[in-house]
Short mmCIF file of C-alpha atoms and ligand atoms in Angstrom, two decimals:
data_model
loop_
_atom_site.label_atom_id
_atom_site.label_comp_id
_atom_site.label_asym_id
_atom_site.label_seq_id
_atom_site.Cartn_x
_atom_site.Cartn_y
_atom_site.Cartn_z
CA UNK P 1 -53.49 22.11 14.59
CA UNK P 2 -55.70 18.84 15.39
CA UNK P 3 -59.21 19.98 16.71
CA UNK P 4 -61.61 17.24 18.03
CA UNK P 5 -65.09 17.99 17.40
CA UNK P 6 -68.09 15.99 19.00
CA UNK P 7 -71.55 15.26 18.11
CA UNK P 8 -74.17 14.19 20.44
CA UNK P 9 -77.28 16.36 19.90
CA UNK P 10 -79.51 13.76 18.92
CA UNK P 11 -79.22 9.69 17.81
CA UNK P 12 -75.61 9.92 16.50
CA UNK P 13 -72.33 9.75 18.27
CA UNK P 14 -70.29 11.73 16.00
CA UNK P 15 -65.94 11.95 16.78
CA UNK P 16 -63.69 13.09 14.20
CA UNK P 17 -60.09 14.90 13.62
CA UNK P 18 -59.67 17.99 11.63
CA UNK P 19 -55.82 18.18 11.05
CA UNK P 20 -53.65 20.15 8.64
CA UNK P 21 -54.62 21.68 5.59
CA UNK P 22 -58.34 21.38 6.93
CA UNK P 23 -58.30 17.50 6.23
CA UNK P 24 -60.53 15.28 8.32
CA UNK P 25 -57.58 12.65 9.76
CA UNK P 26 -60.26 10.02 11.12
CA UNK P 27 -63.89 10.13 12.17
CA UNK P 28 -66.39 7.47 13.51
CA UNK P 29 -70.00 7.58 13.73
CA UNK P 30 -72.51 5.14 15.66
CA UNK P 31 -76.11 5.39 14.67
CA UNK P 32 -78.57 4.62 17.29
CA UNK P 33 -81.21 4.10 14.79
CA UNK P 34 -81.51 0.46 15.39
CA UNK P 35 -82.05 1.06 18.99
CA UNK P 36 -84.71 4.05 18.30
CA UNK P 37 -86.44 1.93 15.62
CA UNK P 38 -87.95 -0.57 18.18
CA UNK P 39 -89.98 2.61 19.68
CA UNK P 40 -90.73 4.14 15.99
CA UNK P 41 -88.78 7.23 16.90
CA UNK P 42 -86.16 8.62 19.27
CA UNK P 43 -86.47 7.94 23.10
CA UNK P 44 -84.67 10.65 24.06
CA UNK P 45 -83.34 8.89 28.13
CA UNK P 46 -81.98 6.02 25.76
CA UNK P 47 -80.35 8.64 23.27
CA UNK P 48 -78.42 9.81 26.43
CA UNK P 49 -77.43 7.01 27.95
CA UNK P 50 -76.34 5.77 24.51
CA UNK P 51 -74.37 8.45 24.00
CA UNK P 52 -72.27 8.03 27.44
CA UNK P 53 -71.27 4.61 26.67
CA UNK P 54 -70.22 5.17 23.16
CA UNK P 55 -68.69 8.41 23.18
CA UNK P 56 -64.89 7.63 25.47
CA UNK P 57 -64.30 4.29 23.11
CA UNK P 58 -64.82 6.45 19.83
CA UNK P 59 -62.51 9.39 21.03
CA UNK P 60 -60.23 6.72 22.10
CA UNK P 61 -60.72 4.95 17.97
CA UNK P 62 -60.14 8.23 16.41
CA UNK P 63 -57.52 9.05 18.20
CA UNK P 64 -55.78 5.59 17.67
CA UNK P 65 -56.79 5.66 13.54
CA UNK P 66 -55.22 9.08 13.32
CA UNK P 67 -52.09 7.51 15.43
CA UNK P 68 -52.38 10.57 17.71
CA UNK P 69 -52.29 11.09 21.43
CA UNK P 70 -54.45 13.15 23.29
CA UNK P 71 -51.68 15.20 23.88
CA UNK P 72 -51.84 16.30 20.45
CA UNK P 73 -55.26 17.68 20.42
CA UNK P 74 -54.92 21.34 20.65
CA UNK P 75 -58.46 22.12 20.60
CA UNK P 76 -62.67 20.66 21.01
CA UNK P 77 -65.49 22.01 19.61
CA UNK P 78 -68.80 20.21 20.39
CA UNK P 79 -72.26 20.25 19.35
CA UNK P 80 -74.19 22.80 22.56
CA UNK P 81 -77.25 22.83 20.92
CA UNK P 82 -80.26 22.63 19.63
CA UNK P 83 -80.79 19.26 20.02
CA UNK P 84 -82.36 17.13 23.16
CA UNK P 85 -81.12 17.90 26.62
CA UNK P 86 -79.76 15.04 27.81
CA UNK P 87 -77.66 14.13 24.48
CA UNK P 88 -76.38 17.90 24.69
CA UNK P 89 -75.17 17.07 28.09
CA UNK P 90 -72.79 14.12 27.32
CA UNK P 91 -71.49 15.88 24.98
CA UNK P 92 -70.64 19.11 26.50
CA UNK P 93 -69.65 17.64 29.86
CA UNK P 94 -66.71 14.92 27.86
CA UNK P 95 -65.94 18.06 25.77
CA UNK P 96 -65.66 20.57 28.51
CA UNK P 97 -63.91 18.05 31.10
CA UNK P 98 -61.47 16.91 28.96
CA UNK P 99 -60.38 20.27 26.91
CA UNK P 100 -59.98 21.33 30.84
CA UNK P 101 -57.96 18.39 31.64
CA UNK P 102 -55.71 19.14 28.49
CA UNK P 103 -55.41 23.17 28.94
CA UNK P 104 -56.70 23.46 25.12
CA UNK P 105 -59.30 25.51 23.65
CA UNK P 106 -63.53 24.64 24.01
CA UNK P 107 -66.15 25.81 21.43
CA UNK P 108 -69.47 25.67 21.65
CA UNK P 109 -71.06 24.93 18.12
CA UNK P 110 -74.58 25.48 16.88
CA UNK P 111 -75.72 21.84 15.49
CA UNK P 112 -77.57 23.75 12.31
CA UNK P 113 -74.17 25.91 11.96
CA UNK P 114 -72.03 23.34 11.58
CA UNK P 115 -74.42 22.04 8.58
CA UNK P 116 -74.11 24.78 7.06
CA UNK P 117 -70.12 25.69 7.30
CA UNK P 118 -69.18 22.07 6.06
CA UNK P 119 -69.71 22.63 2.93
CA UNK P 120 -66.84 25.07 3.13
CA UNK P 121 -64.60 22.10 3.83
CA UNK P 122 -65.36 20.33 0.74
CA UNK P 123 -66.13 23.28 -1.83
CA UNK P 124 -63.05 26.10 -0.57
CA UNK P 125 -64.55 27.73 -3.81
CA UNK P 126 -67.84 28.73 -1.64
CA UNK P 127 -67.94 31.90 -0.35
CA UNK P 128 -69.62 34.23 1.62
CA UNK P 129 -72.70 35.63 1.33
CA UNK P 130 -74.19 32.15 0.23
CA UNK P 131 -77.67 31.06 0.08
CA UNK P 132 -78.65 27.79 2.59
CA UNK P 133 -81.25 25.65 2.53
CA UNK P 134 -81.00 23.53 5.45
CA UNK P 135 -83.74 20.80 5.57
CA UNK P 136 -83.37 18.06 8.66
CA UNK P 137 -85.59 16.17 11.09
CA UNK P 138 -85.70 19.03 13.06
CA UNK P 139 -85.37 22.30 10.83
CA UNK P 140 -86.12 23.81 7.60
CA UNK P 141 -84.71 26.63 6.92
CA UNK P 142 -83.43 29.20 4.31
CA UNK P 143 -80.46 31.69 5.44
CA UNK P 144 -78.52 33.92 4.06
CA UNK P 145 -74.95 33.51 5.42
CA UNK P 146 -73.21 36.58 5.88
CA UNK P 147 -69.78 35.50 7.83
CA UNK P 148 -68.80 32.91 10.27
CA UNK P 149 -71.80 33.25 12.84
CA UNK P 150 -73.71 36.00 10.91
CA UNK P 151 -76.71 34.25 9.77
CA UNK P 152 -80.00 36.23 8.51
CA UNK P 153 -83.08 33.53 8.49
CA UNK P 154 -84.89 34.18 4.86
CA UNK P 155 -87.79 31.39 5.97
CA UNK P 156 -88.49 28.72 7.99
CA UNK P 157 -91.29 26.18 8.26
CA UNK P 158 -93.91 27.43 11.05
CA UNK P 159 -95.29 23.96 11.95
CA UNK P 160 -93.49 20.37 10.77
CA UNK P 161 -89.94 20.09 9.54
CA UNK P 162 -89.66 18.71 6.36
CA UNK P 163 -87.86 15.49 7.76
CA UNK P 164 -90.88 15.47 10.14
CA UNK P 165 -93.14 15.25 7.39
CA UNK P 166 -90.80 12.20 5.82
CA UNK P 167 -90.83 10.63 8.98
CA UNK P 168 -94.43 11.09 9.58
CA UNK P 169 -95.53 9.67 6.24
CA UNK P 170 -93.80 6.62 6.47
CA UNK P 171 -94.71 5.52 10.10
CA UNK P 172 -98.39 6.68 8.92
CA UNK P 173 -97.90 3.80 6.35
CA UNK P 174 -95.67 1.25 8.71
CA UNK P 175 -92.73 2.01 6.99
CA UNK P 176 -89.51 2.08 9.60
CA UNK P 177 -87.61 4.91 11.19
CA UNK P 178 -86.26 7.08 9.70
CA UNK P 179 -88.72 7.50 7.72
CA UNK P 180 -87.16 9.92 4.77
CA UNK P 181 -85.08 6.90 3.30
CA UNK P 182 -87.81 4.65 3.22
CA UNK P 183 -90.25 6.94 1.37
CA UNK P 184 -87.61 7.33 -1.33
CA UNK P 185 -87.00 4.10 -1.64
CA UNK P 186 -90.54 3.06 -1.70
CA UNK P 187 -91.34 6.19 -4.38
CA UNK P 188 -89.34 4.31 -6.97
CA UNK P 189 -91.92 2.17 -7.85
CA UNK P 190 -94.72 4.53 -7.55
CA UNK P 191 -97.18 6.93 -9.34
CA UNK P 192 -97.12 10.49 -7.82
CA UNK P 193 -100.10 11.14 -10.03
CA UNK P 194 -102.60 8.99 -8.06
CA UNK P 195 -102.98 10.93 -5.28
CA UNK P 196 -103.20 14.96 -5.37
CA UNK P 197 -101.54 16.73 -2.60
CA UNK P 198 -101.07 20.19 -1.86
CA UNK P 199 -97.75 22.07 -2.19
CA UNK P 200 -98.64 24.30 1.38
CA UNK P 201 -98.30 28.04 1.19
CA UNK P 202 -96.93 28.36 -2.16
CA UNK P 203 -99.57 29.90 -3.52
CA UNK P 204 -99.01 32.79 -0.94
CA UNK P 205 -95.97 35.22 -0.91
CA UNK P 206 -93.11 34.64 1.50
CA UNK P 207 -90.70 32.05 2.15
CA UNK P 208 -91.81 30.12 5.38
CA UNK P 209 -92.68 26.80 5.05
CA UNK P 210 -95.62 24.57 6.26
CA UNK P 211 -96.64 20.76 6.13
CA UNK P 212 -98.57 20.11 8.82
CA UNK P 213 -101.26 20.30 6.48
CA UNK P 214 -99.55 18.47 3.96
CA UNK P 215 -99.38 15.61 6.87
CA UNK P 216 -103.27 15.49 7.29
CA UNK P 217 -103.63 15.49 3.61
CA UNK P 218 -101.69 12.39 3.17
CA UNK P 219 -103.57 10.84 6.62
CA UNK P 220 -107.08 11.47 4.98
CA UNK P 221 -105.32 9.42 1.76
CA UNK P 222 -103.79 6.86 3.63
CA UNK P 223 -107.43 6.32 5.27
CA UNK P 224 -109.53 6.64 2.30
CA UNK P 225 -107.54 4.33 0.08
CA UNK P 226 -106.67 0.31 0.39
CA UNK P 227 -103.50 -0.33 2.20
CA UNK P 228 -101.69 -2.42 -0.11
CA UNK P 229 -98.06 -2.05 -1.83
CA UNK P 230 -98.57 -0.39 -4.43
CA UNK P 231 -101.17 2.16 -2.61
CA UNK P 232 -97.38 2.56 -0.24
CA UNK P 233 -95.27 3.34 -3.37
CA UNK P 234 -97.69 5.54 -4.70
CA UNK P 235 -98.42 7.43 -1.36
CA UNK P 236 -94.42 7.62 -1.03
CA UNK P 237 -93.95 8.96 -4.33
CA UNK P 238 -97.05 11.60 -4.38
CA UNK P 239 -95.54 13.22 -0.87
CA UNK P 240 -91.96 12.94 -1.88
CA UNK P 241 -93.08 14.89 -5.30
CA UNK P 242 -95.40 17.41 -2.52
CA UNK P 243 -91.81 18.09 -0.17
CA UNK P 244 -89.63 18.34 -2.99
CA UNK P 245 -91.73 20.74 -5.20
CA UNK P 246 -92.67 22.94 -1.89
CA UNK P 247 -88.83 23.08 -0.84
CA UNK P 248 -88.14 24.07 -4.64
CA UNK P 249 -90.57 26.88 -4.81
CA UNK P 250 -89.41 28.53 -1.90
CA UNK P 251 -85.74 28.15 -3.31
CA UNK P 252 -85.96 30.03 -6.28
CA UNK P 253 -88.25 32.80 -4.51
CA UNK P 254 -85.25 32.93 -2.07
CA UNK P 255 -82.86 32.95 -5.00
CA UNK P 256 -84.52 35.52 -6.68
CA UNK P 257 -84.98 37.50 -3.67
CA UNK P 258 -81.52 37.63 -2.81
CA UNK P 259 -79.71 37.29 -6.02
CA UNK P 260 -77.36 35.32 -4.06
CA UNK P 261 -75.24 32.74 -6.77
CA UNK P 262 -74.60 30.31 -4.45
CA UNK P 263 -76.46 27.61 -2.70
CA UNK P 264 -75.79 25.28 -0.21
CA UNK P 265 -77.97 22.19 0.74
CA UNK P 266 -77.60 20.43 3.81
CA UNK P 267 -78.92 18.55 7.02
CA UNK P 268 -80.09 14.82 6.65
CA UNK P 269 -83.18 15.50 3.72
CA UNK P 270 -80.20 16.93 1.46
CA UNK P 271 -79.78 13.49 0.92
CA UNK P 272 -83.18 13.08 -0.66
CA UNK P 273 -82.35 12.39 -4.75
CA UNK P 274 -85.18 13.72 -5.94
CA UNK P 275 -84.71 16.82 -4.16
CA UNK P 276 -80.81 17.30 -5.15
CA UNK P 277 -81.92 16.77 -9.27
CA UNK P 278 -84.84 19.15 -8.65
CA UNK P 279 -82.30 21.91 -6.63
CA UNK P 280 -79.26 21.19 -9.48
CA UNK P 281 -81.75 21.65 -12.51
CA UNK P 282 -82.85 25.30 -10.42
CA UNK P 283 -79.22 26.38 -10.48
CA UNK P 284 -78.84 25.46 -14.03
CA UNK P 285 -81.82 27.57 -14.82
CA UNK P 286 -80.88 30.35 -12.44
CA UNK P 287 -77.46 30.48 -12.85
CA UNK P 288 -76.54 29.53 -9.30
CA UNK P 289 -74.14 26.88 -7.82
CA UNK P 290 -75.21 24.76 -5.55
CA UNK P 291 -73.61 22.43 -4.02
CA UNK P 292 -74.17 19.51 -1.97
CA UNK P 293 -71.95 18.01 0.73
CA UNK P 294 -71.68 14.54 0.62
CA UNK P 295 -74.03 12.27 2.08
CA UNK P 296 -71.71 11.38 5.16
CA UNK P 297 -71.23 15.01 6.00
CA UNK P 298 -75.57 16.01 5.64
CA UNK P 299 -76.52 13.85 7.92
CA UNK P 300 -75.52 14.32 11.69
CA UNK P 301 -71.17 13.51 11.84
CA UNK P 302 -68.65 14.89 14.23
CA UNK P 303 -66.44 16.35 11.28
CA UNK P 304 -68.70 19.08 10.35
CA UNK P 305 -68.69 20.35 14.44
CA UNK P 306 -64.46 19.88 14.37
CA UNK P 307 -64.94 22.07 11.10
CA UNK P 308 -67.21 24.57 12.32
CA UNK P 309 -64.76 24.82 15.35
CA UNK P 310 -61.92 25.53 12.72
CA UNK P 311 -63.88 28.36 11.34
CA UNK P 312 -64.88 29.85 14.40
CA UNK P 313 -60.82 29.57 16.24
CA UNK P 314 -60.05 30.76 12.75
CA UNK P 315 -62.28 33.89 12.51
CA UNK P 316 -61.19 34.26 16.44
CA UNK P 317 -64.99 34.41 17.14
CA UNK P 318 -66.64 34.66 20.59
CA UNK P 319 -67.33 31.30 20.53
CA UNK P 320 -63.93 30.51 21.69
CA UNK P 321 -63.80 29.35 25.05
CA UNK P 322 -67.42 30.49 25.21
CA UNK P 323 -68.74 29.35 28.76
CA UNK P 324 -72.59 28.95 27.31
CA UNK P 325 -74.56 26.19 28.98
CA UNK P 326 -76.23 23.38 26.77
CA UNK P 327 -78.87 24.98 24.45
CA UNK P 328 -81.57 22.72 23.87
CA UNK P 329 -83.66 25.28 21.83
CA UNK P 330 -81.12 27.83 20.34
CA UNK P 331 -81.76 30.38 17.27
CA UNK P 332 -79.64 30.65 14.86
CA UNK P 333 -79.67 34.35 15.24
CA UNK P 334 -78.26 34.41 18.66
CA UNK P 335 -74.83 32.90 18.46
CA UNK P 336 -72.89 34.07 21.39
CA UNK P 337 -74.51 37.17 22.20
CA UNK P 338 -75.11 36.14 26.58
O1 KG4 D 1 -79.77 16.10 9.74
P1 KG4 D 1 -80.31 14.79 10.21
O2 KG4 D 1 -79.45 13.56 10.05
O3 KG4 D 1 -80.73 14.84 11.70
C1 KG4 D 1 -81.35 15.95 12.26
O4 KG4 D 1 -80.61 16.86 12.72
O5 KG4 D 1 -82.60 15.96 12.20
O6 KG4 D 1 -81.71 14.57 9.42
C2 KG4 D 1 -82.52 13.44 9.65
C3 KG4 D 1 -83.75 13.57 8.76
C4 KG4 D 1 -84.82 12.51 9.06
O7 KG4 D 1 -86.08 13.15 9.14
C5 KG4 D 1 -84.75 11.61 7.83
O8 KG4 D 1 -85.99 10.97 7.53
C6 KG4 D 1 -84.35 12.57 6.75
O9 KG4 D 1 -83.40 13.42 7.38
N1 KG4 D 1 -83.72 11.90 5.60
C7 KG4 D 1 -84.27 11.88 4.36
C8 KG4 D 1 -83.41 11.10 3.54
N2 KG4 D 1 -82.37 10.67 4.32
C9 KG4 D 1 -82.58 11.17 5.57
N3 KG4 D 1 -85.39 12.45 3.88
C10 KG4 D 1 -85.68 12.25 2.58
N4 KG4 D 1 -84.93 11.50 1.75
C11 KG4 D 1 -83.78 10.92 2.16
N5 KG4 D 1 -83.05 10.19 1.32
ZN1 ZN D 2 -78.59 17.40 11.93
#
């Protein structure tokens, strides 16, 4: 069974081939971040339009990497939502046209679902109920995964994603976009003890996040102190220290909560190093797993939506041939249920 799955819910064109033995045969990926990074963030009619010139020639490389023909497809699972309208469309419309064209199987993935299954793929050892922490541009969010599409959401951040608050730090300070990377980098060199920012609703019980507040704190910083390099790396490293302890905090509260032993971290801030030494030491203590997927597979890719598609054909869910329309905003919650 080959399924193509297809990514196009935001600034990357994901494609990839989930073959036998649930083994990724070939996948491409083109950024857009280049393109984006001359506006200092995503332009959302120039994500779309991106997307439709990119997306035929990398079906057409995957296919010819994996030496298959379309032919031997048997079914496509794309990316429906959330994610920005437009970029949803080109996606769904390629996906839905040409599984039609082919007779084969369509399903409809949820982009923060597919984050979340991959690790499956590369850790067959995880299983559920699992704990997730799923911390991207757009979300942050703690679930507890009960089955293929069963998700309960444990917490989630009421104002700013974390990534936001990456993002937002570093353009603050004229660093590029995306602005996670950059902070990390730039926190290398810097003292997290010059600056004292607050770790927002910690001190409260409950596991929702906020850092909207965490973003003016660093603003009023930025403004009161003099902008040179070393005023950067120590800005960087004082709000990566903020997001990472906050994100921790709520972790182990979830942990505890749940007594779930097994953790998952994914979406594009699971990339964050700081944040993946701070999580492992946590398990240690706690006596949980948690794993990581590999960078390529936490931030946006086209395997993890092929995957997800596996699990769902596999589990012979609703979402199978599922005639949803594009879901720009879509809780996790509610799958397949109109
Ligand atoms: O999951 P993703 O690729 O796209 C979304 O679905 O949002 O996540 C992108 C987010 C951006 O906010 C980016 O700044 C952040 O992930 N990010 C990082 C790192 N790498 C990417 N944040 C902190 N540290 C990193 N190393
Ligand atoms: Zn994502």
């Amino acid at each position: 069974m080959n399924i193509l799955g297809i990514e196009t819910s935001c600034d990357e064109t994901g494609v990839a081939i989930m073959g036998k033995n649930r083994s990724i045969v070939t996948q491409a990926l083109h950024s857009q971040i280049e393109m984006h990074r001359l506006h200092g963030g995503i332009v959302p009619e120039l994500a779309s339009r991106d997307h439709v010139k990119k997306l035929l020639p990398l079906v057409q490389h995957v296919l010819d990497a994996g030496n298959l023909a379309l032919a031997d497809i048997d079914a496509i699972a794309f990316t429906a939502g959330p994610g920005l309208i437009g970029a949803l469309l080109v996606g769904a419309t390629f996906a839905r046209s040409l599984a039609y064209s082919q007779g084969i199987p369509v399903i409809p993935i949820h982009h923060m679902e597919a984050h979340l299954l991959v690790a499956r793929l590369e850790y067959p050892q995880l299983q559920f109920p699992f704990c997730s922490l799923l911390v991207s541009g757009g979300h942050t969010l703690l679930i507890r995964a009960k089955g293929v599409g069963d998700y309960e959401i444990l917490g989630q951040t009421v104002d700013d994603a974390a990534g936001e608050a990456f993002d937002k730090t570093a353009r603050l300070m004229g660093l590029p976009y995306p602005g996670g990377p950059e902070i990390a980098k730039k926190a290398v060199g810097g003292d997290a003890s010059a600056f004292h920012l607050p770790r927002p609703m910690t001190n409260k019980p409950g596991l929702d996040f906020s850092f909207s507040g965490l973003k003016t704190a660093v603003r009023l910083a930025w403004e009161g102190a003099e902008h040179t390099e070393q005023t950067r790396a120590d800005l960087s490293a004082a709000t990566q220290d903020a997001i990472v302890d906050t994100i921790v905090i709520k972790v182990e509260r979830a942990l505890k909560a749940t007594q779930l032993t097994q953790l998952v971290v994914a979406g594009g801030v699971a990339s964050n190093r700081q944040l993946r030494q701070q999580l492992a030491k946590l398990g240690d203590r706690m006596s949980v797993e948690v794993l990581f997927p590999s960078p390529e597979y936490c931030t946006d890719n086209g395997a993890m939506v092929a995957y997800a598609g596996f699990e769902h054909l596999s589990a012979k869910s609703a979402a199978v041939n599922h005639p949803m329309d594009v879901r720009p905003r879509w809780p996790l919650t509610q799958l397949y249920t109109t």
